[in-house]
Amino acid sequence: MASKSFSFAFLLLFFLCTFAAAEPCDNHRFRGGKNFASCIDLPSLNCSLHWNFHSLTQTVDVALRQNSVDQKTRWMSWAINPHSKGMVGSQALVAFQKDDGTMVTYTSPITSYATQLQKGDLSFPVNGVSSILEGNEMIMFATLALPANTTTVNHLWQEGPLVGNVPRMHPCKLVVDKTSSRNQWKVVHGILCTLGWGFLMPVGASIARHGKQWPGTAWFRAHVFSQCSAFLIGLAGGIIGVLLWLGALGARIGGGIHQYIGITLLGLGAIQGIVGYCRPHKEDKKRVYFNIFHCSLGYGTIGLSIANVFLGFHMVHLMIKTWPQVTYIAAISLLGTISLILEGVGCWRRTTVRREIAAEETL
């Protein structure tokens, strides 16, 4: 079986992201509303693999697509080997079209190199096994429950001839590599972007909003430090996201609105930094326009950032009860609560000052 494992810097990143060609696997649209967050074009047999990994249930939805000139006389198979690198011990899914035109899809444990791909139960639960034939393309679907504590697996795929609706031996070819069931780069991307765009950016805005209530300029330095840190951390996460989107780090993640919002955020963050650095002096008449632009763009960026964090959670299927999303919701809710309290304190202070001024004018 064949096998495969699963300023200026900003402008460079932006153009790379915008004009790079999409991988062929990402262009495919499945019928019936099926969507897969990740995909990779396999290096042989005209195959591509699509999948969704559900960390909460330790399951993975997979779809293997193969383009072939004559699917009616060929079978195809995809398997993972949870325990070793060879073909023996692999847990396979097999699909082919019978002479009467119906599709056959079943599971087959590989116990020897002379296997005939007989039907049998796998060493782990499998659901939703099915296949379809669309033109010259065969697609096989399944949901696998990975063994407990699985971090890496070998996955294999192959095709071979059919004789009388029975799979026959394929030409011997074996290449083995490891595929991670948890793409660590996705985790790093998510942590950096959540921390930078989704948390530090709102913190910096809150400092700018409420820090002015106290004397001195410490609030301004804290605001600049928070926003610069947020942008640099978010930029690092964005670069990793672009590399994942291009497939440069192995498994390729899908693009869509999450990707486009991410690119937009990089642009907005860079603009905010440049505008903030070139801000007019306090006594300049143009300062009022700067304040309106800077605040409007800032709050818009924060809104997009928080929305994109939740879109990212959705892409990797982290539902409401998983700890990353619960932790983020708790953190952003705490920040919002503190901001509301400070807003109330600010309103009280401003009201008190106005009353004192009015009393002095009356006297």
XYZ file of C-alpha atoms in Angstrom:
363
model
C 0.000 0.000 0.000
C 1.077 3.562 -0.600
C 1.251 5.871 2.422
C 1.722 9.501 3.539
C 1.548 11.381 6.856
C -0.945 13.390 7.648
C 5.009 47.146 7.898
C 7.099 45.138 5.035
C 6.780 41.773 6.693
C 3.008 42.217 6.832
C 2.767 43.226 3.171
C 4.807 40.207 2.150
C 2.523 37.959 4.189
C -0.586 39.630 2.757
C 0.417 39.145 -0.877
C 1.566 35.589 -0.221
C -1.787 34.818 1.335
C -3.869 36.559 -1.295
C -2.253 35.375 -4.483
C -1.069 31.856 -3.613
C -2.912 29.158 -5.564
C -5.264 26.948 -3.608
C -4.577 23.252 -3.271
C -6.793 21.118 -5.523
C -8.282 19.196 -2.588
C -9.668 22.396 -1.108
C -11.562 23.194 -4.301
C -13.813 20.154 -3.998
C -17.379 20.599 -2.805
C -19.077 17.502 -1.451
C -22.716 16.776 -2.074
C -25.216 16.591 0.758
C -23.682 19.456 2.733
C -20.611 17.521 3.865
C -17.715 19.773 4.905
C -14.191 18.937 5.984
C -11.864 21.350 7.761
C -8.629 19.721 6.566
C -7.416 18.027 3.436
C -4.251 16.878 1.723
C -3.512 15.797 -1.831
C -1.833 12.413 -1.589
C 1.293 11.921 -3.700
C 0.135 8.885 -5.653
C -2.888 7.156 -7.198
C -4.705 10.478 -7.831
C -6.091 10.480 -4.294
C -6.901 13.172 -1.773
C -7.874 12.783 1.866
C -10.308 15.052 3.717
C -11.009 14.885 7.442
C -12.519 16.469 10.555
C -10.970 15.629 13.916
C -13.256 15.823 16.969
C -11.028 16.152 20.022
C -13.892 15.789 22.502
C -14.921 12.335 21.271
C -11.536 11.315 19.817
C -13.191 10.550 16.487
C -12.316 11.549 12.945
C -14.576 11.883 9.904
C -12.708 10.957 6.722
C -13.388 11.070 3.007
C -11.002 9.514 0.488
C -11.381 10.661 -3.116
C -9.779 8.961 -6.103
C -9.833 10.005 -9.736
C -9.436 7.076 -12.107
C -10.094 6.419 -15.788
C -11.971 3.185 -15.068
C -13.425 2.821 -11.593
C -15.766 0.047 -12.735
C -12.942 -2.498 -12.822
C -10.969 -1.249 -9.798
C -11.285 -1.300 -6.041
C -9.854 1.286 -3.677
C -8.911 1.074 -0.031
C -7.783 3.326 2.788
C -6.460 2.119 6.130
C -4.705 3.174 9.288
C -2.266 1.095 11.310
C -2.535 2.162 14.956
C 0.381 0.088 16.212
C 3.084 -0.422 13.572
C 4.485 0.864 10.293
C 3.715 -2.032 7.961
C 0.697 -3.105 5.972
C 0.026 -6.078 8.250
C -2.111 -4.944 11.164
C -3.762 -2.179 9.163
C -7.471 -1.575 9.613
C -8.889 -0.971 6.137
C -11.946 0.439 4.428
C -12.662 -1.033 0.985
C -14.958 0.246 -1.762
C -15.780 -0.786 -5.339
C -18.605 -0.869 -7.859
C -20.212 -4.227 -8.626
C -21.130 -5.384 -12.104
C -24.763 -4.350 -11.531
C -23.699 -0.774 -10.763
C -24.254 -0.842 -6.990
C -21.532 0.318 -4.606
C -19.990 -1.983 -2.008
C -18.207 -0.546 1.036
C -16.997 -2.539 4.026
C -14.257 -2.892 6.651
C -11.387 -5.366 6.402
C -8.595 -6.049 8.922
C -5.288 -6.797 7.164
C -3.732 -9.840 8.797
C -1.182 -10.831 6.121
C 0.436 -9.647 2.906
C -1.646 -12.231 1.051
C -4.912 -10.668 2.167
C -7.934 -10.927 -0.127
C -9.568 -7.980 1.656
C -12.222 -10.129 3.262
C -14.951 -8.461 5.268
C -14.348 -8.241 9.011
C -14.570 -6.033 12.083
C -11.795 -3.560 12.801
C -9.967 -3.151 16.097
C -11.807 0.125 16.771
C -15.388 1.320 16.168
C -16.287 2.588 12.696
C -19.550 4.254 11.663
C -21.059 5.767 8.541
C -19.106 3.608 6.089
C -20.313 4.422 2.580
C -19.107 5.272 -0.905
C -20.343 6.974 -4.049
C -19.252 7.138 -7.665
C -19.416 10.531 -9.374
C -18.262 10.309 -12.962
C -14.698 8.988 -12.866
C -14.297 9.792 -9.179
C -14.916 7.356 -6.338
C -15.400 8.765 -2.814
C -15.415 6.734 0.390
C -16.709 8.063 3.744
C -16.387 6.835 7.329
C -16.179 7.987 10.942
C -13.451 6.337 13.017
C -13.172 6.198 16.792
C -9.414 6.352 17.337
C -7.862 4.196 20.051
C -7.395 5.920 23.399
C -4.328 8.156 23.758
C -3.600 8.039 20.028
C -1.113 10.723 18.979
C 0.267 9.302 15.711
C -0.940 6.740 13.198
C 0.248 5.373 9.864
C -2.286 5.682 7.085
C -2.190 3.777 3.816
C -4.161 3.749 0.575
C -4.206 1.511 -2.481
C -6.158 0.397 -5.529
C -6.301 -2.888 -7.396
C -8.182 -4.940 -9.986
C -11.623 -6.510 -9.662
C -12.433 -9.964 -10.996
C -16.041 -11.083 -10.675
C -16.792 -8.531 -7.963
C -13.857 -9.822 -5.920
C -10.814 -7.628 -5.097
C -7.533 -9.070 -6.386
C -3.915 -8.404 -5.509
C -2.430 -5.010 -6.282
C 1.140 -4.340 -7.468
C 3.467 -4.361 -4.466
C 4.350 -0.873 -3.325
C 4.862 0.204 0.255
C 5.894 3.602 1.579
C 5.404 4.257 5.265
C 5.273 7.519 7.159
C 3.592 8.786 10.296
C 0.540 11.006 10.454
C -0.418 12.952 13.554
C -4.048 12.763 14.630
C -3.532 16.091 16.410
C -1.909 18.679 14.226
C 0.293 20.537 16.690
C 0.695 23.489 14.375
C -3.048 24.076 14.449
C -2.872 24.143 18.235
C -0.020 26.673 18.182
C -1.888 28.792 15.617
C -5.035 28.752 17.739
C -3.238 29.618 20.999
C -1.285 32.517 19.501
C -4.252 34.043 17.668
C -6.612 33.612 20.615
C -4.113 35.197 23.003
C -3.091 38.018 20.665
C -6.198 38.987 18.713
C -8.858 37.564 20.989
C -7.599 38.652 24.420
C -4.659 41.089 24.532
C -6.223 43.340 21.897
C -9.419 43.863 23.987
C -7.255 44.318 27.095
C -5.328 47.124 25.385
C -8.546 48.811 24.282
C -9.933 48.613 27.814
C -6.758 50.218 29.165
C -7.088 53.090 26.691
C -10.772 53.518 27.489
C -10.566 53.513 31.283
C -6.943 54.341 32.087
C -7.449 58.025 31.373
C -9.483 58.311 34.559
C -6.254 58.278 36.562
C -3.431 60.848 36.337
C -0.147 60.244 34.516
C 0.742 58.500 31.273
C 1.297 54.989 32.575
C -1.995 53.977 30.981
C -0.729 55.057 27.562
C 2.472 53.028 27.842
C 0.438 50.006 29.001
C -1.941 50.478 26.075
C 0.888 50.621 23.530
C 2.642 47.616 25.087
C -0.560 45.545 25.109
C -1.513 46.380 21.516
C 2.004 45.858 20.134
C 2.264 42.535 21.960
C -1.170 41.528 20.671
C -0.236 42.357 17.081
C 3.143 40.584 17.174
C 1.687 37.469 18.799
C -1.249 37.552 16.386
C 1.135 38.062 13.469
C 3.088 34.955 14.456
C -0.174 33.009 14.656
C -1.252 34.439 11.306
C 1.976 33.336 9.612
C 1.453 29.811 10.931
C -2.151 29.973 9.690
C -0.983 30.941 6.194
C 1.536 28.089 6.163
C -1.186 25.670 7.254
C -3.495 27.013 4.547
C -0.782 26.500 1.925
C -0.057 22.972 3.196
C 3.567 23.851 4.049
C 3.257 22.306 7.541
C 1.740 18.990 6.464
C -2.008 18.835 6.882
C -3.757 21.612 5.046
C -6.597 23.477 6.750
C -9.514 24.813 4.804
C -9.817 28.515 4.138
C -13.146 30.244 3.825
C -14.347 33.132 5.958
C -11.969 32.352 8.860
C -8.991 32.785 6.563
C -10.284 36.008 5.011
C -11.113 37.562 8.378
C -7.618 36.632 9.556
C -6.031 38.403 6.585
C -8.265 41.414 7.217
C -7.208 41.526 10.869
C -3.536 41.567 9.903
C -4.238 44.542 7.658
C -6.288 46.386 10.287
C -3.666 45.766 12.949
C -0.901 47.135 10.730
C -2.996 50.216 9.865
C -3.741 50.848 13.539
C -0.053 50.716 14.398
C 0.924 53.104 11.618
C -1.912 55.541 12.370
C -1.157 55.449 16.088
C 2.511 56.193 15.494
C 1.687 59.113 13.170
C -1.075 60.549 15.386
C -1.478 64.347 15.464
C -0.514 66.327 18.560
C -3.217 66.737 21.195
C -3.713 70.388 20.342
C -3.911 69.788 16.595
C -7.395 70.348 15.140
C -7.066 67.070 13.233
C -6.782 65.158 16.502
C -10.549 64.750 16.770
C -10.654 62.945 13.401
C -7.774 60.735 14.468
C -9.623 59.796 17.666
C -12.790 58.893 15.758
C -10.896 56.822 13.164
C -8.585 55.137 15.676
C -11.386 54.169 18.074
C -13.799 53.025 15.357
C -11.174 50.906 13.643
C -9.988 49.533 16.969
C -13.388 48.414 18.186
C -14.177 46.975 14.759
C -10.935 44.994 14.858
C -11.775 43.650 18.306
C -15.230 42.557 17.169
C -13.787 40.716 14.171
C -11.070 39.182 16.354
C -13.505 37.687 18.840
C -15.770 36.438 16.044
C -12.816 34.814 14.291
C -11.702 33.073 17.472
C -15.089 31.356 17.686
C -14.967 30.540 13.971
C -11.624 28.879 14.619
C -13.129 26.849 17.453
C -15.902 25.783 15.096
C -13.432 24.768 12.365
C -11.664 22.318 14.664
C -14.978 21.194 16.156
C -14.399 22.460 19.693
C -17.920 22.681 21.012
C -19.214 24.765 23.902
C -18.337 22.179 26.574
C -14.652 21.792 25.695
C -12.119 23.470 27.966
C -10.426 25.758 25.370
C -13.693 27.457 24.468
C -14.948 27.522 28.058
C -11.643 29.065 29.191
C -11.794 31.734 26.497
C -15.434 32.553 27.224
C -14.607 32.861 30.933
C -11.598 35.113 30.234
C -13.382 37.440 27.816
C -16.452 37.561 30.096
C -14.262 38.537 33.051
C -12.637 41.257 30.959
C -16.059 42.510 29.884
C -17.284 42.560 33.477
C -14.254 44.543 34.639
C -14.735 46.978 31.753
C -18.378 47.503 32.693
C -17.429 48.164 36.316
C -14.773 50.651 35.251
C -17.262 52.281 32.879
C -19.662 52.702 35.778
C -16.904 54.201 37.953
C -15.980 56.563 35.131
C -19.571 57.695 34.672
C -19.862 58.337 38.420
C -16.620 60.337 38.446
C -17.673 62.430 35.435
C -21.084 63.101 36.958
C -19.486 64.147 40.235
C -17.102 66.531 38.449
C -19.944 68.103 36.470
C -21.945 68.657 39.656
C -18.975 70.271 41.363
C -18.436 72.578 38.381
C -22.129 73.483 38.298
C -22.049 74.243 42.043
C -19.032 76.511 41.617
C -20.689 78.389 38.744
C -23.803 78.876 40.843
C -21.744 80.446 43.611
